[in-house]
Coordinates of C-alpha atoms in Angstrom, one line a residue:
M36 CA 5.9 -48.9 -26.2
S37 CA 3.3 -51.2 -24.6
M38 CA -0.4 -50.7 -24.5
T39 CA -0.1 -50.1 -20.7
E40 CA 2.4 -47.4 -21.2
I41 CA 0.3 -45.7 -23.9
E42 CA -2.7 -45.7 -21.6
G43 CA -0.6 -44.4 -18.8
D44 CA 0.6 -41.5 -21.0
A45 CA -3.1 -40.8 -22.0
N46 CA -4.2 -40.8 -18.3
S47 CA -1.3 -38.4 -17.4
A48 CA -2.1 -36.2 -20.2
S49 CA -5.8 -36.1 -19.3
T50 CA -5.0 -35.4 -15.7
R51 CA -2.7 -32.6 -16.6
E52 CA -5.4 -31.1 -18.9
R53 CA -8.1 -31.3 -16.2
K54 CA -5.7 -29.6 -13.7
A55 CA -4.9 -26.9 -16.4
K56 CA -8.5 -26.0 -16.8
R57 CA -9.0 -25.8 -13.1
A58 CA -6.0 -23.7 -12.7
T59 CA -7.1 -21.4 -15.5
A60 CA -10.6 -21.1 -14.1
A61 CA -9.0 -20.1 -10.7
A62 CA -6.6 -17.6 -12.3
V63 CA -9.3 -16.0 -14.7
F64 CA -11.9 -15.7 -11.9
G65 CA -9.5 -13.8 -9.8
T66 CA -8.7 -11.5 -12.9
L67 CA -12.5 -11.0 -13.2
V68 CA -12.6 -9.8 -9.6
E69 CA -9.4 -7.7 -10.0
Y70 CA -10.8 -5.9 -13.0
Y71 CA -14.2 -5.5 -11.3
D72 CA -12.6 -4.0 -8.2
F73 CA -10.3 -1.8 -10.2
S74 CA -12.9 -0.5 -12.7
V75 CA -15.8 0.3 -10.4
Y76 CA -13.9 3.4 -9.4
G77 CA -13.7 4.7 -13.0
Y78 CA -17.5 3.9 -13.6
V79 CA -18.6 5.9 -10.5
A80 CA -15.9 8.7 -10.8
A81 CA -18.5 11.4 -11.5
T82 CA -20.2 10.5 -8.3
L83 CA -17.1 10.2 -6.2
A84 CA -16.0 13.7 -7.6
T85 CA -19.0 15.0 -5.7
V86 CA -18.6 13.0 -2.5
F87 CA -14.8 13.4 -1.9
F88 CA -13.9 16.5 -3.9
P89 CA -16.7 19.1 -3.6
S90 CA -16.2 21.9 -6.0
E91 CA -18.2 24.7 -7.7
D92 CA -16.5 23.6 -11.0
P93 CA -17.6 20.1 -11.9
I94 CA -14.7 19.7 -14.3
L95 CA -12.3 20.4 -11.5
G96 CA -13.8 17.8 -9.3
L97 CA -13.8 15.3 -12.0
L98 CA -10.2 15.9 -12.9
S99 CA -9.3 15.6 -9.2
T100 CA -11.1 12.2 -9.2
L101 CA -9.4 11.1 -12.3
L102 CA -6.0 12.0 -10.8
V103 CA -6.8 9.7 -7.9
F104 CA -7.8 7.0 -10.5
G105 CA -4.5 7.7 -12.2
S106 CA -2.4 7.6 -8.9
A107 CA -3.0 3.8 -8.6
F108 CA -1.1 3.4 -11.8
L109 CA 1.9 4.9 -10.2
V110 CA 2.4 2.2 -7.6
R111 CA 1.5 -0.7 -10.0
P112 CA 5.3 -1.3 -10.9
L113 CA 6.0 -1.4 -7.2
G114 CA 3.3 -4.2 -6.8
A115 CA 4.7 -5.9 -9.8
I116 CA 8.1 -6.0 -8.4
Y117 CA 6.8 -7.3 -5.1
F118 CA 4.4 -9.8 -6.1
G119 CA 6.4 -10.7 -9.4
R120 CA 9.4 -11.5 -7.1
L121 CA 7.0 -13.5 -4.7
G122 CA 5.9 -15.4 -7.7
D123 CA 9.2 -16.2 -9.2
K124 CA 10.7 -17.2 -5.7
V125 CA 7.9 -19.0 -3.9
G126 CA 5.3 -19.8 -6.6
R127 CA 2.6 -18.3 -8.9
R128 CA -0.2 -19.7 -6.7
K129 CA 1.0 -18.0 -3.4
S130 CA 1.4 -14.6 -5.2
L131 CA -2.0 -14.8 -6.8
I132 CA -3.5 -15.5 -3.4
A133 CA -1.8 -12.5 -1.9
C134 CA -2.9 -10.3 -4.9
I135 CA -6.6 -11.1 -4.5
T136 CA -6.6 -10.7 -0.7
C137 CA -5.0 -7.2 -1.0
M138 CA -7.3 -6.0 -3.8
G139 CA -10.5 -7.3 -2.0
L140 CA -9.6 -5.6 1.2
A141 CA -8.8 -2.3 -0.5
A142 CA -12.2 -2.3 -2.5
G143 CA -14.3 -3.3 0.3
L144 CA -12.8 -0.6 2.7
T145 CA -13.4 2.1 -0.1
G146 CA -17.1 1.3 0.1
L147 CA -17.0 2.0 3.9
L148 CA -15.3 5.4 3.7
P149 CA -17.0 8.5 5.0
G150 CA -17.2 11.3 2.5
Y151 CA -15.9 14.9 2.7
A152 CA -19.0 16.2 4.4
Q153 CA -18.3 13.8 7.3
I154 CA -14.5 13.8 7.9
G155 CA -13.2 16.8 5.7
I156 CA -9.9 16.4 4.1
W157 CA -9.3 12.9 5.6
A158 CA -11.9 11.5 3.1
P159 CA -9.8 12.3 0.0
I160 CA -6.7 11.3 1.7
L161 CA -8.1 7.8 2.7
L162 CA -9.4 7.5 -0.8
V163 CA -6.1 8.0 -2.2
A164 CA -4.5 5.6 0.2
L165 CA -6.9 2.7 -0.6
R166 CA -6.7 3.5 -4.3
L167 CA -2.9 3.2 -4.0
L168 CA -3.4 -0.2 -2.4
Q169 CA -5.6 -1.4 -5.3
G170 CA -2.9 -0.4 -7.8
F171 CA -0.2 -2.1 -5.8
S172 CA -2.1 -5.3 -5.8
T173 CA -3.2 -5.0 -9.5
G174 CA 0.5 -4.7 -10.4
G175 CA 1.1 -8.5 -9.7
E176 CA -2.3 -9.9 -10.8
I177 CA -2.1 -9.7 -14.5
G178 CA 1.6 -11.0 -14.8
G179 CA 0.9 -13.7 -12.4
A180 CA -2.3 -14.9 -14.1
A181 CA -0.7 -14.8 -17.6
A182 CA 2.5 -16.6 -16.4
Y183 CA 0.5 -19.2 -14.4
I184 CA -1.9 -20.2 -17.2
R185 CA 0.9 -20.1 -19.9
E186 CA 2.7 -22.6 -17.8
W187 CA -0.2 -24.9 -17.3
A188 CA -1.9 -24.8 -20.7
P189 CA -1.3 -27.3 -23.5
E190 CA 1.1 -25.8 -26.0
R191 CA -1.4 -26.3 -28.9
R192 CA -4.1 -24.4 -27.0
R193 CA -2.0 -21.9 -25.0
S194 CA -3.2 -18.8 -26.9
L195 CA -6.7 -19.7 -26.3
Y196 CA -6.3 -20.5 -22.6
I197 CA -4.2 -17.2 -22.0
S198 CA -6.8 -15.2 -24.1
F199 CA -9.3 -15.8 -21.2
V200 CA -7.3 -13.6 -19.0
P201 CA -8.4 -10.4 -20.9
S202 CA -11.7 -11.9 -21.9
I203 CA -12.9 -12.6 -18.3
G204 CA -11.3 -9.4 -17.3
N205 CA -13.7 -7.7 -19.5
V206 CA -16.6 -9.6 -17.9
G207 CA -15.3 -8.1 -14.7
K208 CA -15.5 -4.6 -16.2
G209 CA -18.9 -5.5 -17.6
L210 CA -19.9 -6.6 -14.1
A211 CA -18.8 -3.3 -12.7
A212 CA -20.7 -1.2 -15.3
G213 CA -23.7 -3.5 -14.9
V214 CA -23.7 -3.2 -11.1
T215 CA -23.2 0.6 -11.5
A216 CA -25.9 0.9 -14.0
L217 CA -28.3 -1.1 -11.9
V218 CA -27.8 1.0 -8.8
A219 CA -28.0 4.3 -10.8
A220 CA -31.3 3.0 -12.4
T221 CA -33.0 1.9 -9.2
V222 CA -32.1 4.5 -6.7
P223 CA -32.6 8.5 -6.7
A224 CA -29.7 10.8 -7.4
E225 CA -29.5 11.9 -3.8
V226 CA -29.4 8.2 -2.5
M227 CA -26.7 7.5 -5.1
L228 CA -24.5 10.4 -3.5
D229 CA -25.5 9.0 0.0
W230 CA -24.8 5.3 -0.1
G231 CA -25.6 3.9 -3.6
W232 CA -22.1 4.4 -4.8
R233 CA -20.8 2.0 -2.0
V234 CA -22.8 -1.0 -3.2
P235 CA -20.4 -1.8 -6.1
F236 CA -17.3 -1.6 -3.9
L237 CA -18.8 -3.6 -1.1
L238 CA -19.6 -6.4 -3.5
A239 CA -15.8 -6.9 -3.8
I240 CA -15.7 -8.5 -0.4
P241 CA -17.8 -11.7 -1.2
L242 CA -16.3 -11.9 -4.6
G243 CA -12.9 -11.8 -3.3
A244 CA -13.7 -14.5 -0.8
L245 CA -14.8 -16.8 -3.5
V246 CA -11.7 -16.4 -5.5
L247 CA -9.5 -17.0 -2.5
V248 CA -11.1 -20.3 -1.9
A249 CA -10.7 -21.2 -5.6
R250 CA -7.0 -20.3 -5.6
L251 CA -6.3 -22.3 -2.5
K252 CA -7.6 -25.5 -4.1
V253 CA -5.3 -25.4 -7.1
E254 CA -1.6 -26.5 -7.6
D255 CA 1.4 -24.4 -8.7
S256 CA 2.3 -24.6 -12.4
P257 CA 4.3 -27.8 -13.4
E258 CA 6.9 -25.6 -15.3
Y259 CA 7.5 -23.5 -12.2
V260 CA 7.8 -26.4 -10.0
E261 CA 10.2 -28.2 -12.3
N262 CA 12.3 -25.2 -12.7
S263 CA 12.4 -24.6 -9.0
A264 CA 13.7 -28.2 -8.2
K265 CA 16.7 -27.4 -10.5
Q266 CA 17.8 -24.2 -8.6
H267 CA 18.2 -23.0 -5.1
N268 CA 15.3 -20.5 -4.6
S269 CA 17.0 -18.9 -1.6
D270 CA 19.7 -17.6 -4.0
H271 CA 17.4 -16.8 -6.8
R272 CA 17.2 -13.0 -7.4
P273 CA 14.5 -12.6 -10.3
V274 CA 14.4 -8.7 -10.2
R275 CA 18.2 -8.5 -10.6
E276 CA 18.3 -11.1 -13.2
L277 CA 15.5 -9.4 -15.1
F278 CA 17.2 -6.1 -15.4
A279 CA 20.8 -7.6 -15.9
G280 CA 19.8 -10.0 -18.7
H281 CA 16.5 -9.3 -20.3
R282 CA 16.5 -5.6 -20.7
A283 CA 15.7 -5.6 -24.5
A284 CA 12.7 -8.0 -24.0
L285 CA 11.5 -5.7 -21.1
I286 CA 11.5 -2.8 -23.2
K287 CA 9.4 -4.4 -25.9
V288 CA 6.9 -5.6 -23.4
V289 CA 6.6 -2.2 -21.9
A290 CA 5.9 -0.7 -25.3
I291 CA 3.3 -3.3 -26.3
A292 CA 1.6 -3.0 -22.9
L293 CA 1.5 0.8 -23.4
V294 CA -0.5 0.5 -26.5
Q295 CA -2.7 -2.2 -24.9
N296 CA -3.5 -0.1 -21.8
I297 CA -4.3 3.0 -23.8
G298 CA -6.9 0.9 -25.6
T299 CA -8.2 -0.5 -22.3
Y300 CA -8.6 2.7 -20.2
V301 CA -9.4 5.2 -22.8
G302 CA -11.6 2.8 -24.8
T303 CA -13.4 0.9 -22.1
V304 CA -13.1 2.7 -18.7
F305 CA -12.8 6.5 -19.3
V306 CA -15.5 6.0 -22.1
A307 CA -18.1 5.7 -19.3
V308 CA -17.3 9.2 -17.9
Y309 CA -17.0 10.5 -21.5
L310 CA -20.5 9.4 -22.3
S311 CA -22.1 10.8 -19.3
D312 CA -20.0 14.1 -18.7
V313 CA -19.1 15.1 -22.1
L314 CA -21.9 13.7 -24.4
N315 CA -24.7 14.1 -21.7
F316 CA -25.9 10.6 -21.7
S317 CA -27.4 9.6 -18.4
K318 CA -25.3 7.7 -16.1
A319 CA -27.4 4.6 -16.3
A320 CA -27.5 4.8 -20.2
S321 CA -23.6 5.3 -20.1
S322 CA -22.9 2.4 -17.9
T323 CA -25.3 0.2 -20.1
I324 CA -23.5 1.1 -23.4
V325 CA -20.2 0.2 -21.9
L326 CA -21.6 -2.9 -20.5
V327 CA -22.7 -4.0 -23.9
A328 CA -19.4 -3.3 -25.5
V329 CA -17.2 -5.0 -23.0
L330 CA -19.3 -8.0 -23.0
L331 CA -19.0 -8.1 -26.8
A332 CA -15.3 -7.8 -26.3
A333 CA -15.2 -10.7 -23.9
V334 CA -16.7 -12.8 -26.6
L335 CA -14.5 -11.6 -29.2
I336 CA -11.1 -11.9 -27.4
P337 CA -11.1 -15.9 -27.3
V338 CA -11.8 -15.9 -30.9
A339 CA -8.9 -13.5 -31.5
G340 CA -7.0 -15.8 -29.4
Q341 CA -7.6 -18.8 -31.7
V342 CA -6.9 -16.7 -34.5
G343 CA -3.5 -15.8 -33.0
A344 CA -2.7 -19.5 -32.6
R345 CA -2.9 -19.9 -36.4
V346 CA -1.3 -16.7 -37.7
G347 CA 1.2 -15.8 -35.0
G348 CA 1.1 -13.2 -32.2
K349 CA 2.9 -10.5 -34.2
R350 CA 0.6 -10.5 -37.2
L351 CA -2.4 -10.4 -34.7
L352 CA -0.9 -7.4 -33.1
V353 CA -0.3 -5.6 -36.3
W354 CA -3.9 -6.3 -37.4
S355 CA -5.0 -4.9 -34.1
Y356 CA -3.0 -1.8 -34.6
L357 CA -4.1 -1.2 -38.2
A358 CA -7.8 -1.6 -37.0
Y359 CA -7.4 1.0 -34.4
I360 CA -6.2 3.5 -37.0
V361 CA -9.0 2.7 -39.4
I362 CA -12.0 1.9 -37.2
V363 CA -11.9 4.2 -34.0
I364 CA -12.6 7.7 -35.6
P365 CA -15.8 6.5 -37.5
S366 CA -16.7 4.5 -34.3
F367 CA -16.5 7.7 -32.1
M368 CA -18.3 9.8 -34.7
L369 CA -21.2 7.3 -34.3
I370 CA -21.1 7.6 -30.5
G371 CA -21.3 11.3 -30.8
L372 CA -24.6 11.2 -32.7
G373 CA -26.4 11.3 -29.4
S374 CA -28.4 8.1 -29.9
V375 CA -28.1 5.1 -27.4
G376 CA -28.4 2.8 -30.3
M377 CA -25.7 4.5 -32.4
A378 CA -23.4 4.8 -29.3
V379 CA -23.8 1.0 -28.8
L380 CA -22.9 0.3 -32.4
G381 CA -20.0 2.7 -32.4
L382 CA -18.5 1.6 -29.2
G383 CA -19.1 -2.1 -30.4
L384 CA -17.2 -1.5 -33.6
S385 CA -14.2 -0.2 -31.5
M386 CA -14.1 -3.5 -29.6
I387 CA -12.7 -5.3 -32.8
P388 CA -9.3 -3.7 -32.5
Y389 CA -9.5 -3.9 -28.8
A390 CA -10.1 -7.6 -28.8
L391 CA -7.3 -8.3 -31.3
C392 CA -4.9 -6.2 -29.2
Q393 CA -5.8 -7.8 -25.8
A394 CA -5.5 -11.4 -27.2
G395 CA -2.2 -10.6 -29.0
T396 CA -0.7 -8.7 -26.0
Y397 CA -1.4 -11.3 -23.2
T398 CA -0.6 -14.3 -25.4
T399 CA 2.9 -12.9 -26.5
I400 CA 4.3 -11.0 -23.5
P401 CA 5.0 -14.1 -21.3
E402 CA 6.9 -15.6 -24.1
F403 CA 9.5 -12.9 -23.9
F404 CA 11.0 -14.1 -20.6
P405 CA 12.2 -17.6 -19.4
V406 CA 10.4 -19.3 -16.5
Q407 CA 12.8 -18.0 -13.7
V408 CA 11.8 -14.4 -14.3
R409 CA 8.5 -14.7 -16.1
H410 CA 6.3 -13.3 -13.5
T411 CA 8.3 -10.4 -12.6
G412 CA 9.1 -9.6 -16.2
V413 CA 5.5 -9.7 -17.4
A414 CA 4.2 -8.0 -14.3
F415 CA 6.6 -5.1 -14.3
G416 CA 6.7 -4.6 -18.0
H417 CA 2.8 -4.7 -18.2
S418 CA 2.6 -2.2 -15.2
V419 CA 5.0 0.3 -16.7
G420 CA 3.0 0.3 -19.8
A421 CA -0.1 0.8 -17.6
V422 CA 1.3 3.8 -15.8
I423 CA 1.8 5.8 -19.0
G424 CA -1.2 4.3 -21.1
G425 CA -3.7 3.7 -18.4
G426 CA -2.9 6.2 -15.8
G427 CA -2.4 9.2 -18.1
G428 CA -4.8 8.4 -20.9
P429 CA -8.1 9.2 -19.1
Y430 CA -6.7 12.5 -17.6
L431 CA -5.1 13.5 -20.9
A432 CA -8.5 12.8 -22.8
T433 CA -10.4 14.9 -20.1
W434 CA -8.0 17.8 -20.2
L435 CA -7.8 17.9 -24.1
I436 CA -11.5 17.7 -24.5
D437 CA -11.9 20.6 -22.1
T438 CA -9.1 22.7 -23.7
T439 CA -10.0 22.1 -27.3
G440 CA -13.7 21.4 -27.2
N441 CA -13.1 18.5 -29.6
N442 CA -15.1 15.4 -28.7
L443 CA -13.2 13.1 -30.9
I444 CA -10.0 13.6 -28.8
P445 CA -10.4 9.9 -27.4
A446 CA -10.4 8.5 -30.9
F447 CA -7.3 10.5 -31.8
I448 CA -5.5 9.1 -28.8
L449 CA -6.4 5.6 -29.9
V450 CA -5.3 6.1 -33.5
L451 CA -1.9 7.5 -32.1
A452 CA -1.6 4.3 -30.0
G453 CA -2.3 2.2 -33.1
A454 CA 0.6 4.1 -35.0
L455 CA 2.9 3.6 -32.0
G456 CA 2.1 -0.2 -32.0
L457 CA 3.0 -0.5 -35.5
A458 CA 6.3 1.2 -35.0
V459 CA 6.9 -1.2 -31.9
S460 CA 6.0 -4.3 -33.9
A461 CA 8.5 -3.5 -36.6
T462 CA 11.3 -3.8 -33.9
V463 CA 10.4 -7.5 -32.9
R464 CA 12.5 -9.8 -34.9
R465 CA 12.6 -13.5 -35.1
N466 CA 14.5 -14.9 -32.3
P467 CA 15.0 -18.6 -31.8
E468 CA 15.4 -18.3 -28.0
N469 CA 12.2 -16.6 -27.0
V470 CA 9.9 -15.1 -29.6
T471 CA 9.5 -17.7 -32.3
H472 CA 5.9 -17.9 -31.1
L473 CA 5.3 -14.6 -32.7
Y474 CA 5.6 -16.1 -36.2
R475 CA 3.7 -18.8 -38.1

């Protein structure tokens, strides 16, 4: 090979890596906003219970609000099918643009809704409708972002690049917690009930616009473009192909995503309500504690991604499941001591298994599917896991705490999730076609 050819290859590789970084930034910035939009509801759930579900029994109002929170998960598989099919047929980029547009509109309109006192029963009905729209768009975002980054990233750094999806997603949750804490700390309680709760939702509008601009400026993934050139997309049926030829892989992805979503929505979203309504921390203190924890997780997840590149995805997941079993009960015992400092320490410790699980999950699940069904497979499998783990987890935890009076219920749920994860990981075998990435 001549010197000119060597220099040309180097320049091509350098250009590819620059584009990969821009594409990754556009994808994860959108994931940040998606997580922000989706998580705000959970962080202001106690306030929404009063505004939209007035009741003499505060637990009943909170349960109603959490049911609406959970309803968004029911439509996530539908969104996954719609946006996944869109991503596999016409491109990851177009699907991601559609996802962020849908989510931004839903969150922004939620911030403009009148409460029950203004329009009666229409208030909770419209809240449910917009929450369902949020869930629909979220169904396509995470699978699209993971597939898109996986197809852009250099193979030697793929685990690191993809780990930024959950890492920056946690920054989005941290931003949601931080904005909520700031509003709760700066306005009186009656103002929070009047219009203060609207501020976090309305912020979704400018954030969504920024993501839209970023995603319009990037290209589709080279692997997708190359694959599209080889087949006739008009005849391509990714949903049918997924269920006909990749059922075993899909079942494993659902199970892995189930455990990951229990960790996410019980351990980082529901815990804000748990701190304020069960352990009687102030809403501002609760949001601050969660903010510190999820920002810590955002730092730990890329570190875990680097570890996964060395030891393999399966081992990383096994470590995360073992850590859930060992760490979370002592963590929640510290949280229950009533001290803000101990709560920060306890929740921070629980971020260790959480970070390992996040990095392991998002790095491995795109590898279970070939490029022609990757967006649909990852999005649908992850969404089904989210329906069960994320949609049911917060409601189950609230109900069991109220029924049993045991404040360690969330920790027990996370331990059971870890045990389930270990059982699932035992079914993942070395497969030369699609899961050799799980082993090193």
